[in-house]
């Protein structure tokens, strides 16, 4: 049956006017309801030296105390520690994962410091890619562990970026959204801070490091993003302790010479960081991770595996072939595993059989032994019985003999007395 | 993959797993601002919705579409006129419009199936429709497996199929049952009783009960499917809807004056049937289901369930699916490829298992 499908091309899309209220303006609400019922994922990577204030800043940002022990300086290498938390605000559930670089900058030779970080980020992309390439997949249920934002903590030297910072940021800029921040900013004076910031930004630009650009294409957020971008990198101070200021308690750090208030915009850029990271651009960060960084990784990985998008005919072929190959490989593996399991099973059965046989033999032996012992004992008992009988017989004989003698003696005695009596008479 | 087409953050189940301790926040952080961010993004991007109407001619499909979206999607075809001889083949006809309401743009595509069930021999008349639906899935799949993908893959997959049941008053006909059985596995189907003004309220209820009974007997799972109810509130809401499926609808695109108000309705000698009046017909329920409350859900189920099923099927056995037009001929692995007997045996076993459970 021939089927013809008439479809207008995209340019002919007409804008229809509605003559009444249809009601699809509730669509964004429907979408949002779905998302809130499922919850959100957000993953932050904190890169910085030990003791620079990463954990404190996270605590301050999310207004809570995440359990963690401060790291030591004796780590042999950089390792990443990821921890997940569930936060709930009104009806929004956020699954927050904070990844910490433990031991960053502590080694004497820091050549390979960036490697574990890059490997971790790639591993998360890889996990997602694997899930996406699966035949039977469940992407809507998948716990997204890809890093959405990387906060790079710059040490407040006041001079410029360290070479370790430059190298690490350069390696990370194509894989993750980097937001550089100056940590422990209360150690820098205001005039020095301005110079420091411009020095850092010019160094980043001259070295070609692509940090995260706050989106300016949407009118509602363009303005605020543009004004905030000027203050990059944000100079932040973190604190979980509260100090009484005026008649309110506020998060601050108390020094003998004054109190540094965390949420005071004159003192530090913490509020700006919170605005940018959470209140304005969280969704954009996630989208950039998915549509830019992940796609780049996927493209590179698939090209590495040998795929090409050459012409329309071979497109499905190459992926199909590789799918077939993968499938064969997978089935081959399954087969191998099955064989292994079968062999192991057979071996185990044999072992068990041998064991049981041994046990059986032992039992038989025991039984034999017991039987023999029993027989021996029986024989002994019989012997003893015989002996006893013999003794009894002897005794009886002796008794009989004795009795006979006695009767004989009696008789002879009686005869003697009788004879005596006769003699007397 | 487009993060917007499904719920943006694939997160695991509701209950927090033991490794993610819930944390108490001591003050306002501002996480809920992400909802506004989502809304802004959605408004900017616009939405897409693809709907298909299936039913015999003369059941009022085009009128229904016009009534649903309160605009002239296409001219309602007067029966018999302008068509000439009945088309010998089933032709699918799609039309796309952009409608805007309160700043929100919706790209709506309606696919009509004139000629369905009109022939004398209607055997396999569902094949072109299934082929069309699968072709849309195929297009999406091809886009998805590209190396360099587009940022937002255009979604032409059919999100909802409205099936018009003629108001015989008895029960579902064999054609209906065959069609529904096949289509329910591939797409979300919403059956409606067309031209319900020819049935009295009592007849309607009886007809509805009989249809529901038919559906249950033949294991036809129409939208909203019971197995996709996520939680108690969903279940309650959806069971109310399931109780009233199929909706008895009347379509009209003319306005009449009733009690001083201008309403959409059909004027007859014995009265005016108001489309939006719940006492007259259940059009409002259909509209609410399709547009106001379950539109996103329809899209989600199409994407997460039907498309994934198609994908699994496609990547496993490419020769099992009905072919539609423009089918890319993917040759299955040629038999000359040397495969060791081990894997092929296991493959055969998997194939059997798969066909069994499918």
mmCIF file of N, CA, C and O in Angstrom, chain A residues 3-4 6-7 13-14 16 18-19 22-26 29-30 34-35 39-41 63-64 86 89-90 93 95 132 134-135 137 139 142 218 278-279 282-283 287 290 295 298-299 309 315 319 324, chain B residues 1 8-12 14 16 21 23-24 26 29 31-32 37 39 41 44 69-70 92 94 96 98 101-102 104 128 132 144-149 151-152 291-292 295-297 300 308 311-312 347:
data_model
loop_
_atom_site.group_PDB
_atom_site.id
_atom_site.type_symbol
_atom_site.label_atom_id
_atom_site.label_comp_id
_atom_site.label_asym_id
_atom_site.label_seq_id
_atom_site.Cartn_x
_atom_site.Cartn_y
_atom_site.Cartn_z
ATOM 1 N N UNK A 3 2.020 4.900 0.513
ATOM 2 C CA UNK A 3 1.651 5.938 1.475
ATOM 3 C C UNK A 3 2.338 7.221 1.082
ATOM 4 O O UNK A 3 3.515 7.235 0.797
ATOM 5 N N UNK A 4 1.572 8.276 1.033
ATOM 6 C CA UNK A 4 2.198 9.563 0.736
ATOM 7 C C UNK A 4 2.033 10.432 1.963
ATOM 8 O O UNK A 4 0.955 10.508 2.553
ATOM 9 N N UNK A 6 2.232 14.225 3.157
ATOM 10 C CA UNK A 6 2.447 15.603 2.761
ATOM 11 C C UNK A 6 2.927 16.397 3.954
ATOM 12 O O UNK A 6 2.233 16.484 4.965
ATOM 13 N N UNK A 7 4.119 16.938 3.869
ATOM 14 C CA UNK A 7 4.643 17.715 4.987
ATOM 15 C C UNK A 7 5.203 19.024 4.492
ATOM 16 O O UNK A 7 6.069 19.036 3.621
ATOM 17 N N UNK A 13 5.883 27.446 7.958
ATOM 18 C CA UNK A 13 5.136 27.388 9.210
ATOM 19 C C UNK A 13 4.304 28.650 9.365
ATOM 20 O O UNK A 13 4.829 29.745 9.370
ATOM 21 N N UNK A 14 3.027 28.434 9.504
ATOM 22 C CA UNK A 14 2.168 29.600 9.680
ATOM 23 C C UNK A 14 1.990 29.862 11.150
ATOM 24 O O UNK A 14 1.905 28.946 11.952
ATOM 25 N N UNK A 16 -0.644 30.696 13.542
ATOM 26 C CA UNK A 16 -2.098 30.758 13.607
ATOM 27 C C UNK A 16 -2.527 31.637 14.759
ATOM 28 O O UNK A 16 -1.894 31.637 15.810
ATOM 29 N N UNK A 18 -5.244 32.359 17.652
ATOM 30 C CA UNK A 18 -6.223 31.582 18.407
ATOM 31 C C UNK A 18 -7.452 32.427 18.669
ATOM 32 O O UNK A 18 -7.336 33.613 18.964
ATOM 33 N N UNK A 19 -8.609 31.801 18.581
ATOM 34 C CA UNK A 19 -9.828 32.561 18.815
ATOM 35 C C UNK A 19 -10.320 32.411 20.248
ATOM 36 O O UNK A 19 -11.375 32.861 20.589
ATOM 37 N N UNK A 22 -6.811 28.416 24.820
ATOM 38 C CA UNK A 22 -6.645 26.973 24.655
ATOM 39 C C UNK A 22 -6.138 26.353 25.947
ATOM 40 O O UNK A 22 -6.646 25.362 26.432
ATOM 41 N N UNK A 23 -5.113 26.950 26.505
ATOM 42 C CA UNK A 23 -4.668 26.487 27.819
ATOM 43 C C UNK A 23 -3.297 25.882 27.859
ATOM 44 O O UNK A 23 -2.907 25.307 28.865
ATOM 45 N N UNK A 24 -2.514 25.973 26.777
ATOM 46 C CA UNK A 24 -1.207 25.346 26.889
ATOM 47 C C UNK A 24 -0.190 26.269 27.533
ATOM 48 O O UNK A 24 0.990 25.947 27.585
ATOM 49 N N UNK A 25 -0.646 27.399 28.027
ATOM 50 C CA UNK A 25 0.319 28.236 28.741
ATOM 51 C C UNK A 25 0.682 27.621 30.079
ATOM 52 O O UNK A 25 1.557 28.126 30.782
ATOM 53 N N UNK A 26 -0.002 26.530 30.415
ATOM 54 C CA UNK A 26 0.382 25.855 31.652
ATOM 55 C C UNK A 26 1.539 24.907 31.421
ATOM 56 O O UNK A 26 1.990 24.235 32.341
ATOM 57 N N UNK A 29 4.587 25.137 33.617
ATOM 58 C CA UNK A 29 4.286 24.630 34.954
ATOM 59 C C UNK A 29 4.277 23.113 34.971
ATOM 60 O O UNK A 29 4.763 22.498 35.915
ATOM 61 N N UNK A 30 3.732 22.529 33.902
ATOM 62 C CA UNK A 30 3.742 21.062 33.841
ATOM 63 C C UNK A 30 5.168 20.551 33.858
ATOM 64 O O UNK A 30 5.502 19.591 34.549
ATOM 65 N N UNK A 34 7.043 18.287 36.805
ATOM 66 C CA UNK A 34 7.733 17.020 36.566
ATOM 67 C C UNK A 34 9.121 17.051 37.165
ATOM 68 O O UNK A 34 9.575 16.106 37.782
ATOM 69 N N UNK A 35 9.803 18.172 36.943
ATOM 70 C CA UNK A 35 11.189 18.241 37.417
ATOM 71 C C UNK A 35 11.254 18.232 38.926
ATOM 72 O O UNK A 35 12.115 17.588 39.500
ATOM 73 N N UNK A 39 13.377 15.772 41.175
ATOM 74 C CA UNK A 39 14.545 16.284 41.881
ATOM 75 C C UNK A 39 15.613 16.722 40.901
ATOM 76 O O UNK A 39 15.576 16.418 39.719
ATOM 77 N N UNK A 40 16.571 17.471 41.388
ATOM 78 C CA UNK A 40 17.667 17.962 40.550
ATOM 79 C C UNK A 40 18.991 17.416 41.033
ATOM 80 O O UNK A 40 19.170 17.119 42.200
ATOM 81 N N UNK A 41 19.936 17.376 40.103
ATOM 82 C CA UNK A 41 21.298 16.973 40.455
ATOM 83 C C UNK A 41 22.213 18.134 40.205
ATOM 84 O O UNK A 41 22.078 18.821 39.212
ATOM 85 N N UNK A 63 24.768 26.875 53.422
ATOM 86 C CA UNK A 63 24.180 27.156 54.731
ATOM 87 C C UNK A 63 23.987 25.929 55.572
ATOM 88 O O UNK A 63 22.965 25.757 56.223
ATOM 89 N N UNK A 64 24.950 25.033 55.517
ATOM 90 C CA UNK A 64 24.800 23.814 56.298
ATOM 91 C C UNK A 64 26.169 23.275 56.637
ATOM 92 O O UNK A 64 27.166 23.769 56.144
ATOM 93 N N UNK A 86 21.656 15.430 50.190
ATOM 94 C CA UNK A 86 20.360 15.797 49.666
ATOM 95 C C UNK A 86 19.854 17.018 50.397
ATOM 96 O O UNK A 86 19.697 16.999 51.611
ATOM 97 N N UNK A 89 14.651 22.548 49.687
ATOM 98 C CA UNK A 89 14.211 23.902 49.993
ATOM 99 C C UNK A 89 12.820 24.072 49.400
ATOM 100 O O UNK A 89 12.647 23.876 48.202
ATOM 101 N N UNK A 90 11.863 24.405 50.215
ATOM 102 C CA UNK A 90 10.422 24.404 49.872
ATOM 103 C C UNK A 90 10.122 23.100 49.137
ATOM 104 O O UNK A 90 10.251 22.049 49.710
ATOM 105 N N UNK A 93 13.984 19.489 45.549
ATOM 106 C CA UNK A 93 14.978 18.597 46.141
ATOM 107 C C UNK A 93 16.227 18.647 45.296
ATOM 108 O O UNK A 93 16.156 18.449 44.094
ATOM 109 N N UNK A 95 20.031 17.123 44.716
ATOM 110 C CA UNK A 95 21.014 16.111 45.089
ATOM 111 C C UNK A 95 22.374 16.718 44.776
ATOM 112 O O UNK A 95 22.770 16.801 43.619
ATOM 113 N N UNK A 132 24.320 5.864 27.797
ATOM 114 C CA UNK A 132 23.599 6.312 26.627
ATOM 115 C C UNK A 132 23.718 5.341 25.471
ATOM 116 O O UNK A 132 22.826 5.234 24.646
ATOM 117 N N UNK A 134 24.009 2.125 25.761
ATOM 118 C CA UNK A 134 23.445 0.815 26.062
ATOM 119 C C UNK A 134 22.241 0.569 25.187
ATOM 120 O O UNK A 134 21.578 1.504 24.752
ATOM 121 N N UNK A 135 21.920 -0.700 24.971
ATOM 122 C CA UNK A 135 20.738 -0.989 24.192
ATOM 123 C C UNK A 135 19.502 -0.779 25.057
ATOM 124 O O UNK A 135 18.586 -0.059 24.709
ATOM 125 N N UNK A 137 18.485 1.061 28.036
ATOM 126 C CA UNK A 137 19.007 2.066 28.954
ATOM 127 C C UNK A 137 17.880 2.734 29.703
ATOM 128 O O UNK A 137 16.722 2.637 29.325
ATOM 129 N N UNK A 139 17.795 6.403 30.863
ATOM 130 C CA UNK A 139 18.447 7.677 31.070
ATOM 131 C C UNK A 139 17.674 8.578 32.014
ATOM 132 O O UNK A 139 18.246 9.404 32.690
ATOM 133 N N UNK A 142 18.746 8.030 35.498
ATOM 134 C CA UNK A 142 20.180 7.941 35.705
ATOM 135 C C UNK A 142 20.640 9.035 36.657
ATOM 136 O O UNK A 142 20.274 10.189 36.515
ATOM 137 N N UNK A 218 19.963 35.998 27.201
ATOM 138 C CA UNK A 218 18.587 36.023 27.683
ATOM 139 C C UNK A 218 18.360 37.339 28.393
ATOM 140 O O UNK A 218 19.112 37.690 29.292
ATOM 141 N N UNK A 278 24.237 29.760 42.072
ATOM 142 C CA UNK A 278 23.013 29.056 42.416
ATOM 143 C C UNK A 278 21.774 29.757 41.893
ATOM 144 O O UNK A 278 20.965 29.171 41.198
ATOM 145 N N UNK A 279 21.651 31.025 42.195
ATOM 146 C CA UNK A 279 20.342 31.632 41.974
ATOM 147 C C UNK A 279 20.078 32.028 40.535
ATOM 148 O O UNK A 279 18.942 32.190 40.147
ATOM 149 N N UNK A 282 22.357 28.176 37.651
ATOM 150 C CA UNK A 282 22.537 26.743 37.900
ATOM 151 C C UNK A 282 22.092 25.923 36.700
ATOM 152 O O UNK A 282 22.771 24.993 36.273
ATOM 153 N N UNK A 283 20.941 26.282 36.142
ATOM 154 C CA UNK A 283 20.434 25.504 35.014
ATOM 155 C C UNK A 283 21.339 25.653 33.803
ATOM 156 O O UNK A 283 21.596 24.704 33.068
ATOM 157 N N UNK A 287 23.245 22.851 31.613
ATOM 158 C CA UNK A 287 23.036 22.705 30.181
ATOM 159 C C UNK A 287 24.349 22.754 29.426
ATOM 160 O O UNK A 287 24.599 21.966 28.516
ATOM 161 N N UNK A 290 26.127 19.572 29.605
ATOM 162 C CA UNK A 290 25.561 18.516 28.768
ATOM 163 C C UNK A 290 25.771 18.793 27.292
ATOM 164 O O UNK A 290 26.160 17.909 26.531
ATOM 165 N N UNK A 295 29.184 16.698 24.894
ATOM 166 C CA UNK A 295 29.157 16.406 23.459
ATOM 167 C C UNK A 295 30.563 16.355 22.906
ATOM 168 O O UNK A 295 30.876 15.515 22.058
ATOM 169 N N UNK A 298 32.031 13.138 23.940
ATOM 170 C CA UNK A 298 31.407 12.035 23.193
ATOM 171 C C UNK A 298 31.939 11.969 21.785
ATOM 172 O O UNK A 298 32.273 10.890 21.277
ATOM 173 N N UNK A 299 32.069 13.160 21.170
ATOM 174 C CA UNK A 299 32.539 13.180 19.794
ATOM 175 C C UNK A 299 33.947 12.602 19.715
ATOM 176 O O UNK A 299 34.243 11.759 18.879
ATOM 177 N N UNK A 309 30.992 10.239 10.543
ATOM 178 C CA UNK A 309 29.712 10.651 9.966
ATOM 179 C C UNK A 309 29.933 11.013 8.526
ATOM 180 O O UNK A 309 29.746 12.147 8.132
ATOM 181 N N UNK A 315 26.408 6.189 7.376
ATOM 182 C CA UNK A 315 26.152 6.610 8.761
ATOM 183 C C UNK A 315 25.597 5.473 9.611
ATOM 184 O O UNK A 315 26.207 5.057 10.550
ATOM 185 N N UNK A 319 27.780 2.716 12.770
ATOM 186 C CA UNK A 319 27.353 2.530 14.155
ATOM 187 C C UNK A 319 26.749 1.149 14.324
ATOM 188 O O UNK A 319 26.977 0.478 15.322
ATOM 189 N N UNK A 324 26.996 -4.199 16.248
ATOM 190 C CA UNK A 324 27.036 -5.651 16.070
ATOM 191 C C UNK A 324 28.307 -6.207 16.682
ATOM 192 O O UNK A 324 28.286 -7.211 17.384
ATOM 193 N N UNK B 1 21.399 14.439 22.907
ATOM 194 C CA UNK B 1 20.077 14.342 23.532
ATOM 195 C C UNK B 1 19.685 15.667 24.114
ATOM 196 O O UNK B 1 20.512 16.375 24.652
ATOM 197 N N UNK B 8 14.580 17.603 33.204
ATOM 198 C CA UNK B 8 15.970 18.033 33.052
ATOM 199 C C UNK B 8 16.979 17.270 33.876
ATOM 200 O O UNK B 8 18.082 17.104 33.436
ATOM 201 N N UNK B 9 16.626 16.854 35.058
ATOM 202 C CA UNK B 9 17.703 16.231 35.815
ATOM 203 C C UNK B 9 17.370 14.790 36.099
ATOM 204 O O UNK B 9 16.502 14.508 36.899
ATOM 205 N N UNK B 10 18.025 13.898 35.412
ATOM 206 C CA UNK B 10 17.774 12.492 35.712
ATOM 207 C C UNK B 10 18.308 12.177 37.079
ATOM 208 O O UNK B 10 19.497 12.110 37.292
ATOM 209 N N UNK B 11 17.415 12.034 38.031
ATOM 210 C CA UNK B 11 17.837 11.735 39.385
ATOM 211 C C UNK B 11 17.257 10.393 39.770
ATOM 212 O O UNK B 11 16.283 9.963 39.223
ATOM 213 N N UNK B 12 17.854 9.752 40.703
ATOM 214 C CA UNK B 12 17.309 8.458 41.121
ATOM 215 C C UNK B 12 16.076 8.666 41.989
ATOM 216 O O UNK B 12 15.592 9.760 42.138
ATOM 217 N N UNK B 14 12.854 8.648 44.710
ATOM 218 C CA UNK B 14 12.492 9.650 45.701
ATOM 219 C C UNK B 14 13.250 9.490 47.001
ATOM 220 O O UNK B 14 13.865 10.421 47.482
ATOM 221 N N UNK B 16 15.893 9.004 49.708
ATOM 222 C CA UNK B 16 17.327 9.237 49.601
ATOM 223 C C UNK B 16 18.047 7.944 49.945
ATOM 224 O O UNK B 16 17.704 7.279 50.908
ATOM 225 N N UNK B 21 23.025 11.487 52.725
ATOM 226 C CA UNK B 21 22.279 11.907 53.907
ATOM 227 C C UNK B 21 21.572 13.224 53.640
ATOM 228 O O UNK B 21 22.144 14.120 53.029
ATOM 229 N N UNK B 23 20.511 16.827 54.354
ATOM 230 C CA UNK B 23 21.167 17.827 55.186
ATOM 231 C C UNK B 23 20.191 18.933 55.523
ATOM 232 O O UNK B 23 19.403 19.336 54.693
ATOM 233 N N UNK B 24 20.292 19.406 56.719
ATOM 234 C CA UNK B 24 19.439 20.509 57.136
ATOM 235 C C UNK B 24 20.096 21.806 56.737
ATOM 236 O O UNK B 24 21.254 22.043 57.059
ATOM 237 N N UNK B 26 20.444 25.739 57.223
ATOM 238 C CA UNK B 26 20.109 26.616 58.322
ATOM 239 C C UNK B 26 19.561 27.944 57.854
ATOM 240 O O UNK B 26 19.230 28.786 58.651
ATOM 241 N N UNK B 29 19.018 29.475 50.898
ATOM 242 C CA UNK B 29 20.142 29.448 49.967
ATOM 243 C C UNK B 29 19.728 29.980 48.609
ATOM 244 O O UNK B 29 20.450 30.721 47.978
ATOM 245 N N UNK B 31 17.999 27.773 46.262
ATOM 246 C CA UNK B 31 17.999 26.703 45.276
ATOM 247 C C UNK B 31 16.730 26.739 44.443
ATOM 248 O O UNK B 31 16.724 26.388 43.276
ATOM 249 N N UNK B 32 15.630 27.182 45.026
ATOM 250 C CA UNK B 32 14.371 27.112 44.291
ATOM 251 C C UNK B 32 14.347 28.085 43.124
ATOM 252 O O UNK B 32 13.470 28.033 42.289
ATOM 253 N N UNK B 37 14.597 29.491 36.529
ATOM 254 C CA UNK B 37 15.544 29.361 35.425
ATOM 255 C C UNK B 37 15.022 28.382 34.384
ATOM 256 O O UNK B 37 15.120 28.610 33.183
ATOM 257 N N UNK B 39 11.893 27.647 33.796
ATOM 258 C CA UNK B 39 10.761 28.225 33.081
ATOM 259 C C UNK B 39 11.238 29.171 31.996
ATOM 260 O O UNK B 39 10.736 29.147 30.872
ATOM 261 N N UNK B 41 14.031 29.155 30.458
ATOM 262 C CA UNK B 41 14.623 28.402 29.358
ATOM 263 C C UNK B 41 13.526 27.796 28.488
ATOM 264 O O UNK B 41 13.615 27.814 27.264
ATOM 265 N N UNK B 44 11.866 30.313 26.295
ATOM 266 C CA UNK B 44 12.680 30.763 25.178
ATOM 267 C C UNK B 44 12.668 29.727 24.069
ATOM 268 O O UNK B 44 12.584 30.044 22.899
ATOM 269 N N UNK B 69 -7.851 23.322 19.279
ATOM 270 C CA UNK B 69 -6.855 24.386 19.282
ATOM 271 C C UNK B 69 -7.428 25.721 18.874
ATOM 272 O O UNK B 69 -6.692 26.653 18.570
ATOM 273 N N UNK B 70 -8.738 25.785 18.852
ATOM 274 C CA UNK B 70 -9.450 27.044 18.645
ATOM 275 C C UNK B 70 -8.885 27.823 17.478
ATOM 276 O O UNK B 70 -8.645 29.016 17.562
ATOM 277 N N UNK B 92 -1.372 9.772 4.611
ATOM 278 C CA UNK B 92 -1.214 10.546 5.831
ATOM 279 C C UNK B 92 -0.883 11.982 5.468
ATOM 280 O O UNK B 92 -0.038 12.237 4.626
ATOM 281 N N UNK B 94 0.091 15.711 7.010
ATOM 282 C CA UNK B 94 0.515 16.454 8.198
ATOM 283 C C UNK B 94 0.474 17.936 7.948
ATOM 284 O O UNK B 94 0.798 18.385 6.853
ATOM 285 N N UNK B 96 1.627 21.651 9.983
ATOM 286 C CA UNK B 96 2.324 22.188 11.162
ATOM 287 C C UNK B 96 2.016 23.657 11.304
ATOM 288 O O UNK B 96 2.083 24.410 10.338
ATOM 289 N N UNK B 98 2.406 27.137 14.172
ATOM 290 C CA UNK B 98 2.942 27.651 15.430
ATOM 291 C C UNK B 98 1.857 28.470 16.079
ATOM 292 O O UNK B 98 1.338 29.409 15.463
ATOM 293 N N UNK B 101 0.472 31.583 22.916
ATOM 294 C CA UNK B 101 -0.458 32.000 23.954
ATOM 295 C C UNK B 101 0.335 32.508 25.122
ATOM 296 O O UNK B 101 1.172 31.792 25.667
ATOM 297 N N UNK B 102 0.072 33.759 25.499
ATOM 298 C CA UNK B 102 0.739 34.378 26.649
ATOM 299 C C UNK B 102 2.251 34.253 26.540
ATOM 300 O O UNK B 102 2.924 33.904 27.501
ATOM 301 N N UNK B 104 3.998 32.136 25.055
ATOM 302 C CA UNK B 104 4.541 30.793 24.929
ATOM 303 C C UNK B 104 4.250 30.257 23.541
ATOM 304 O O UNK B 104 3.116 30.242 23.105
ATOM 305 N N UNK B 128 0.439 1.449 7.258
ATOM 306 C CA UNK B 128 1.049 2.741 6.925
ATOM 307 C C UNK B 128 1.165 3.642 8.149
ATOM 308 O O UNK B 128 2.140 4.376 8.289
ATOM 309 N N UNK B 132 4.521 5.112 9.598
ATOM 310 C CA UNK B 132 4.794 6.535 9.775
ATOM 311 C C UNK B 132 5.343 6.819 11.162
ATOM 312 O O UNK B 132 6.326 7.548 11.332
ATOM 313 N N UNK B 144 20.116 11.022 16.815
ATOM 314 C CA UNK B 144 20.719 10.830 18.121
ATOM 315 C C UNK B 144 22.043 10.104 18.050
ATOM 316 O O UNK B 144 22.898 10.273 18.902
ATOM 317 N N UNK B 145 22.204 9.233 17.031
ATOM 318 C CA UNK B 145 23.449 8.478 17.026
ATOM 319 C C UNK B 145 24.511 9.128 16.167
ATOM 320 O O UNK B 145 25.565 8.555 15.944
ATOM 321 N N UNK B 146 24.252 10.321 15.690
ATOM 322 C CA UNK B 146 25.294 11.028 14.957
ATOM 323 C C UNK B 146 26.451 11.317 15.875
ATOM 324 O O UNK B 146 26.309 11.403 17.085
ATOM 325 N N UNK B 147 27.616 11.504 15.263
ATOM 326 C CA UNK B 147 28.785 11.859 16.067
ATOM 327 C C UNK B 147 28.663 13.317 16.483
ATOM 328 O O UNK B 147 28.784 13.667 17.654
ATOM 329 N N UNK B 148 28.440 14.177 15.474
ATOM 330 C CA UNK B 148 28.281 15.588 15.792
ATOM 331 C C UNK B 148 26.801 15.872 15.804
ATOM 332 O O UNK B 148 26.175 16.028 14.764
ATOM 333 N N UNK B 149 26.234 15.932 16.989
ATOM 334 C CA UNK B 149 24.784 16.058 17.057
ATOM 335 C C UNK B 149 24.378 17.503 17.090
ATOM 336 O O UNK B 149 25.124 18.370 17.509
ATOM 337 N N UNK B 151 22.221 20.608 18.656
ATOM 338 C CA UNK B 151 21.990 20.936 20.059
ATOM 339 C C UNK B 151 20.603 20.464 20.516
ATOM 340 O O UNK B 151 20.450 19.850 21.554
ATOM 341 N N UNK B 152 19.613 20.787 19.682
ATOM 342 C CA UNK B 152 18.264 20.348 20.017
ATOM 343 C C UNK B 152 17.738 19.550 18.841
ATOM 344 O O UNK B 152 17.529 20.091 17.773
ATOM 345 N N UNK B 291 -4.122 18.954 26.795
ATOM 346 C CA UNK B 291 -3.361 20.187 26.743
ATOM 347 C C UNK B 291 -3.012 20.723 28.115
ATOM 348 O O UNK B 291 -1.867 21.050 28.385
ATOM 349 N N UNK B 292 -4.020 20.778 28.969
ATOM 350 C CA UNK B 292 -3.757 21.545 30.179
ATOM 351 C C UNK B 292 -3.042 20.760 31.248
ATOM 352 O O UNK B 292 -2.382 21.337 32.091
ATOM 353 N N UNK B 295 0.044 17.197 28.843
ATOM 354 C CA UNK B 295 0.819 17.338 27.615
ATOM 355 C C UNK B 295 2.264 16.917 27.845
ATOM 356 O O UNK B 295 2.831 16.134 27.091
ATOM 357 N N UNK B 296 2.838 17.451 28.910
ATOM 358 C CA UNK B 296 4.235 17.112 29.166
ATOM 359 C C UNK B 296 4.371 15.624 29.453
ATOM 360 O O UNK B 296 5.346 14.990 29.052
ATOM 361 N N UNK B 297 3.375 15.082 30.137
ATOM 362 C CA UNK B 297 3.439 13.665 30.458
ATOM 363 C C UNK B 297 3.394 12.818 29.193
ATOM 364 O O UNK B 297 4.114 11.825 29.062
ATOM 365 N N UNK B 300 6.729 12.936 27.680
ATOM 366 C CA UNK B 300 7.706 12.167 28.448
ATOM 367 C C UNK B 300 7.556 10.675 28.212
ATOM 368 O O UNK B 300 8.544 9.963 28.024
ATOM 369 N N UNK B 308 12.246 4.467 23.563
ATOM 370 C CA UNK B 308 13.269 3.555 24.045
ATOM 371 C C UNK B 308 12.968 2.127 23.598
ATOM 372 O O UNK B 308 13.865 1.384 23.199
ATOM 373 N N UNK B 311 13.944 1.853 20.105
ATOM 374 C CA UNK B 311 15.390 1.842 19.979
ATOM 375 C C UNK B 311 15.960 0.475 20.300
ATOM 376 O O UNK B 311 16.821 -0.033 19.584
ATOM 377 N N UNK B 312 15.457 -0.121 21.378
ATOM 378 C CA UNK B 312 15.951 -1.450 21.752
ATOM 379 C C UNK B 312 15.678 -2.433 20.635
ATOM 380 O O UNK B 312 16.561 -3.183 20.199
ATOM 381 N N UNK B 347 23.801 -16.231 20.746
ATOM 382 C CA UNK B 347 23.035 -15.166 20.124
ATOM 383 C C UNK B 347 21.660 -15.671 19.762
ATOM 384 O O UNK B 347 20.654 -15.018 19.954
#
